[in-house]
Short mmCIF file of C-alpha atoms and ligand atoms in Angstrom, two decimals:
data_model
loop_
_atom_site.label_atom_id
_atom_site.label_comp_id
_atom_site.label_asym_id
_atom_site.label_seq_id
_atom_site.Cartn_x
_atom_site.Cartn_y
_atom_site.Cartn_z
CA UNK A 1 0.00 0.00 0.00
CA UNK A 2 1.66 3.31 -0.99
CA UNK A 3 1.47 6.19 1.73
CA UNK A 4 0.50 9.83 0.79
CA UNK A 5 0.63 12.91 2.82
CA UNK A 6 -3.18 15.24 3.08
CA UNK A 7 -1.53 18.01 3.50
CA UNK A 8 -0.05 21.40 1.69
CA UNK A 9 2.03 21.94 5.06
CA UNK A 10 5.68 21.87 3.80
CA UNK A 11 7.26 21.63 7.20
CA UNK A 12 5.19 18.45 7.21
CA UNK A 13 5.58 17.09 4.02
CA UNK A 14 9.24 17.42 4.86
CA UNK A 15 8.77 15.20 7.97
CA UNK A 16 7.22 12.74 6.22
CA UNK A 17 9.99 12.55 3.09
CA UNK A 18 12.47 12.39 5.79
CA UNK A 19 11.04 8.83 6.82
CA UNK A 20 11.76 7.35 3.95
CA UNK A 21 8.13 5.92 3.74
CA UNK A 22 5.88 8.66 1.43
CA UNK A 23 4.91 8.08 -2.00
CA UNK A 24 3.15 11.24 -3.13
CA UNK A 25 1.00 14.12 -1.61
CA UNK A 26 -2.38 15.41 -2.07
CA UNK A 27 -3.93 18.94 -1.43
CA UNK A 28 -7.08 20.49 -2.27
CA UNK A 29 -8.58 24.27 -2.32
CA UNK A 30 -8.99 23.72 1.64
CA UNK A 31 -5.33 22.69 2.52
CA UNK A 32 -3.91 25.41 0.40
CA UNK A 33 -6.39 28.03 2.23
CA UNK A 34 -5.16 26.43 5.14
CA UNK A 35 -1.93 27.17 4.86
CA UNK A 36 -2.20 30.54 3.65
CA UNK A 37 -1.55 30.11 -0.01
CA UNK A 38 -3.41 32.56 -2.32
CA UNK A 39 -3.20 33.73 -5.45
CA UNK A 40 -2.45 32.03 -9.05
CA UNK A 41 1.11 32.55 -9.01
CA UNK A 42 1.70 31.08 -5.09
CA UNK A 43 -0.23 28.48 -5.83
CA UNK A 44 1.87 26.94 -8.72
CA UNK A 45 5.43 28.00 -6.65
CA UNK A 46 3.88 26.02 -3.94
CA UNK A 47 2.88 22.90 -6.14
CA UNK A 48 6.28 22.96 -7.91
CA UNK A 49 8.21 23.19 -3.96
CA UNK A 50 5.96 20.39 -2.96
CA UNK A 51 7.36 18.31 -6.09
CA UNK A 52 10.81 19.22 -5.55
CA UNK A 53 10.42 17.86 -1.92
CA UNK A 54 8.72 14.43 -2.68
CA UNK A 55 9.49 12.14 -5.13
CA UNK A 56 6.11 10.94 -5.92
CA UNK A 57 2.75 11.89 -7.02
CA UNK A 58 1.55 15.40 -6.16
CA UNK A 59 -2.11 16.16 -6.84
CA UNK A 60 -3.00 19.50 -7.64
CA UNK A 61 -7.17 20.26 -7.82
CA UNK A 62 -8.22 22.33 -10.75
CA UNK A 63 -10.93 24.66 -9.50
CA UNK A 64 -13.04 25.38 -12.85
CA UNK A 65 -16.41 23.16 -13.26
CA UNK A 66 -16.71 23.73 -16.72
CA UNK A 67 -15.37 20.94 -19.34
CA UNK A 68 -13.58 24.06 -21.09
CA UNK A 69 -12.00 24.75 -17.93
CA UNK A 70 -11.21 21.92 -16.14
CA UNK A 71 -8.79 20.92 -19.31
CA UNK A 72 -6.91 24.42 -19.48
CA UNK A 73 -6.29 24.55 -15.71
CA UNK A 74 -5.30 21.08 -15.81
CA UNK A 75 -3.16 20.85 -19.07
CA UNK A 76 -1.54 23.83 -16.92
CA UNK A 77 -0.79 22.04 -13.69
CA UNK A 78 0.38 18.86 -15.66
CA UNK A 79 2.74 21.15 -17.67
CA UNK A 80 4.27 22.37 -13.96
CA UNK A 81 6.28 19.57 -12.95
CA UNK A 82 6.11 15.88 -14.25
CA UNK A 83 4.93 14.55 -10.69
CA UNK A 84 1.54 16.70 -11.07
CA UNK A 85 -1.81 14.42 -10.96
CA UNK A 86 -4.74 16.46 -12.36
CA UNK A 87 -7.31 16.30 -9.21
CA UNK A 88 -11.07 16.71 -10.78
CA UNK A 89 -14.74 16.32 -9.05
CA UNK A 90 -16.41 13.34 -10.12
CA UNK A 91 -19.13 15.63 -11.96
CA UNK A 92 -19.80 15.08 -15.03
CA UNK A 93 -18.23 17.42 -16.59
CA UNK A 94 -14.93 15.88 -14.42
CA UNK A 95 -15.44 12.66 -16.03
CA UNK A 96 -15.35 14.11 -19.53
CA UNK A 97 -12.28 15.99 -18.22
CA UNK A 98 -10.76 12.69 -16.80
CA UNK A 99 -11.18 11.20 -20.18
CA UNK A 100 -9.76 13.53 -21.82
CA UNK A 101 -6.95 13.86 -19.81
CA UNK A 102 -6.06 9.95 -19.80
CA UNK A 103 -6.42 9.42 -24.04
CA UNK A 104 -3.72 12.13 -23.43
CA UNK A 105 -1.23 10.26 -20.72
CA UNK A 106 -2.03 12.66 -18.28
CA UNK A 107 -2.19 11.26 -14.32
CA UNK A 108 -5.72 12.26 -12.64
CA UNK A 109 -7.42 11.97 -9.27
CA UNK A 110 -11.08 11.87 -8.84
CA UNK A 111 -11.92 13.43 -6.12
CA UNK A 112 -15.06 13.71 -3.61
CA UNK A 113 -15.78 10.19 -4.23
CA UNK A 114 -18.90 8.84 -2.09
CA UNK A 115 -20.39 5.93 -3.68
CA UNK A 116 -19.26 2.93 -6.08
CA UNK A 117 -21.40 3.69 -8.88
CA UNK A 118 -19.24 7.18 -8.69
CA UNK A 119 -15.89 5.22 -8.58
CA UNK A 120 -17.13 2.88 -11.54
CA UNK A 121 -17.44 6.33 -13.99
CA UNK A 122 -14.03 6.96 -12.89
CA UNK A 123 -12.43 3.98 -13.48
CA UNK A 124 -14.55 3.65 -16.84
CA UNK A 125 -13.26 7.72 -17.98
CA UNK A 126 -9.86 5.75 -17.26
CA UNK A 127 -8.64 7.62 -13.88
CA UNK A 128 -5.40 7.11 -12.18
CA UNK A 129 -6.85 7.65 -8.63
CA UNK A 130 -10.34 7.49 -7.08
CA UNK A 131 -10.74 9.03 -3.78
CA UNK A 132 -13.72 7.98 -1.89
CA UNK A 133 -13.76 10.05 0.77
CA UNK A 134 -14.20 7.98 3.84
CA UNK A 135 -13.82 10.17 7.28
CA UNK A 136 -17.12 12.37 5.90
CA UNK A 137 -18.99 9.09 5.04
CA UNK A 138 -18.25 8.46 8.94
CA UNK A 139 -19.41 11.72 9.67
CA UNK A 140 -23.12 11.01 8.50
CA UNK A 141 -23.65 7.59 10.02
CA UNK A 142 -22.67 5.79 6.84
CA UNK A 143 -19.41 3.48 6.65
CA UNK A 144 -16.31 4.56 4.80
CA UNK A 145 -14.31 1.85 5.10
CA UNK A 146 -17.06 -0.99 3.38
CA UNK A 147 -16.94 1.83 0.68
CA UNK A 148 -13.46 1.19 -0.11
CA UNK A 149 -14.31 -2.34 0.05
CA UNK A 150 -16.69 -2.31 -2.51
CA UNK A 151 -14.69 -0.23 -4.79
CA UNK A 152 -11.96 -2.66 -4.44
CA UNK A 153 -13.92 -5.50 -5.24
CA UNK A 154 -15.52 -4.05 -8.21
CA UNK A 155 -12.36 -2.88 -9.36
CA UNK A 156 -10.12 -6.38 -8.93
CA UNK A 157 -13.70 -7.68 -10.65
CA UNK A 158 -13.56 -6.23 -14.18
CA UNK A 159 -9.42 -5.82 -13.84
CA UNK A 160 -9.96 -1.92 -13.90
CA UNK A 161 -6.39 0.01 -13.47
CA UNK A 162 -7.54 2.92 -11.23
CA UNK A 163 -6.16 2.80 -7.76
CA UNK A 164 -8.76 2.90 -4.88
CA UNK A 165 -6.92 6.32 -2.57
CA UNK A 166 -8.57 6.22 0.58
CA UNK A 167 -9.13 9.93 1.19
CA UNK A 168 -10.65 11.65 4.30
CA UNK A 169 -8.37 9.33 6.38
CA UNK A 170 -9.42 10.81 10.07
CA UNK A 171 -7.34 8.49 12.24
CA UNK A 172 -4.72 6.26 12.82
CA UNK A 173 -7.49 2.83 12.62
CA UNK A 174 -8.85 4.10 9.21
CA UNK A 175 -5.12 3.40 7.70
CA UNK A 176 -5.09 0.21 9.00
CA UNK A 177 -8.92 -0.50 7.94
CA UNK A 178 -7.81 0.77 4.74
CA UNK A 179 -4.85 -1.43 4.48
CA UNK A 180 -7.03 -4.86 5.24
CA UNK A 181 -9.71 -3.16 2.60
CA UNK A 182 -7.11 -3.53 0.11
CA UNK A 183 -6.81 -0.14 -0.86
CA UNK A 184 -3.68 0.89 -3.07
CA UNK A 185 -3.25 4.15 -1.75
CA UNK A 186 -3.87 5.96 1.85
CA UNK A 187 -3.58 9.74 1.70
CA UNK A 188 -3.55 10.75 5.65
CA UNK A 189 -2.36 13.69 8.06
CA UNK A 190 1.05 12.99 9.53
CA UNK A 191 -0.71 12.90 12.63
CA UNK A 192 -2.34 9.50 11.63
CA UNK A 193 0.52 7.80 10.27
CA UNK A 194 3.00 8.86 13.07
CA UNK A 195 0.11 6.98 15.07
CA UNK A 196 0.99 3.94 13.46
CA UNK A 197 4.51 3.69 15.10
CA UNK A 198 2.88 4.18 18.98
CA UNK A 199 2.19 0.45 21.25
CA UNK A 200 3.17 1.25 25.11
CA UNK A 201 4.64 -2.09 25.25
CA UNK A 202 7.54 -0.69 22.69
CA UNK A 203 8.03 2.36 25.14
CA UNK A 204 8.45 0.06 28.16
CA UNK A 205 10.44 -2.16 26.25
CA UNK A 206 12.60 0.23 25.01
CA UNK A 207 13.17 2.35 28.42
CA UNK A 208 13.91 -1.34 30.02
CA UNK A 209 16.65 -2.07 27.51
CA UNK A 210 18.41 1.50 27.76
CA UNK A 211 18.30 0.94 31.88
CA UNK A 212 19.57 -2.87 31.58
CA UNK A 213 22.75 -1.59 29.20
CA UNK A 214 23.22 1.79 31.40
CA UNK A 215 23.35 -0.50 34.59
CA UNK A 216 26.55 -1.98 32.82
CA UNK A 217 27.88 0.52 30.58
CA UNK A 218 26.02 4.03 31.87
C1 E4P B 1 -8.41 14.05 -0.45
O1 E4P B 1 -7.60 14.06 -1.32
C2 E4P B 1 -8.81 15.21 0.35
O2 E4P B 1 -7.80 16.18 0.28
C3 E4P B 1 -9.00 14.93 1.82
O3 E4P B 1 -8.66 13.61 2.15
C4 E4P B 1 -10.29 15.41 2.37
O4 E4P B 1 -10.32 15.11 3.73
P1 E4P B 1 -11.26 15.84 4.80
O5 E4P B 1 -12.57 15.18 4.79
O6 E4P B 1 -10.51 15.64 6.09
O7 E4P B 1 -11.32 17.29 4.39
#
């Protein structure tokens, strides 16, 4: 399962490279607001930093919902750096887009993913990613995880490329869910996947072997 980072934080993008465990990043209109970034020409310096930092996939969200401009703002962002995924709404004027892009070679993302008929358009208009979004399924009683699932089913099923992305990743569980799901991808907050590394019994060990070899060598 590749690991992505949900953030446009570069301090913790940086953290995450330095691990040695990321495979790409994803943002969207929110994380970049997030962290400040506004403006056309920051927000193409800060996709292009973001690609210099990680060696993977970086997806960058066109904003336009418009067929017309969904491809110019993503024929943009694909011409920015070579690591650049084009991330569209599944809408469908985003699956035309997403077809369009992949009869060109371009990489896309479809976002805001909630339901498998949704991922199945996706996969059909030939996308790189789907991203069913599974924290805000949580949210409304509804069960994110059997989502990706399903998607990953269907998907191994007809023999479809796409890779299932498990977005909206809220906690440390939901990556492991995610993982026994069978998604390809996990796109979480550092947060969640520094979670991954926590057990008390390590701590305890650990503090235990660093008193046993200080008693003898401290
Ligand atoms: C996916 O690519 C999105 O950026 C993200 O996972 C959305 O998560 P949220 O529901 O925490 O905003």
């Amino acid at each position: 399962m590749k690991f992505f980072i949900d953030t446009a934080n570069l301090e913790q993008i940086r953290e995450a490279q330095d691990l040695g465990i990321l495979d790409g990043v994803t943002t969207n209109p929110s994380l970049m607001a997030k962290e400040g970034i506004k403006g056309d020409e920051n927000i193409i310096n800060h996709y292009k930093t973001i690609c210099e930092i990680v060696d993977g996939d970086v997806s960058a969200e066109v904003i336009s919902t418009d067929f017309e401009g969904m491809i110019k703002e993503g024929e943009a962002l694909a011409a920015l750096h070579p690591q650049i995924t084009i991330k569209v709404p599944v809408i469908k004027e985003g699956i035309k887009a997403i077809k369009y892009f992949s009869d060109k070679g371009l990489k896309t993302n479809c976002t805001l993913v909630f339901s498998a008929g949704q991922a199945l358009l996706a996969a059909k208009a030939g996308a790189t990613y789907v991203s069913p979004f599974i924290g805000r399924l949580d949210d409304i009683s509804t069960d994110g995880v059997a989502l990706i699932k399903q998607i990953v089913d269907m998907y191994n099923y007809y023999g479809y490329d796409t890779q299932v992305l498990a977005a909206s990743i809220r906690h440390t569980l939901h990556i492991i869910q995610c993982a026994e799901a069978g998604a390809d991808v996990v796109t979480a907050p550092l947060s969640a996947i520094l979670g991954l590394l926590k057990h008390p019994l390590t701590d305890i060990g650990l503090e235990k072997f660093l008193a046993d070899y200080n008693k003898l060598n401290g």
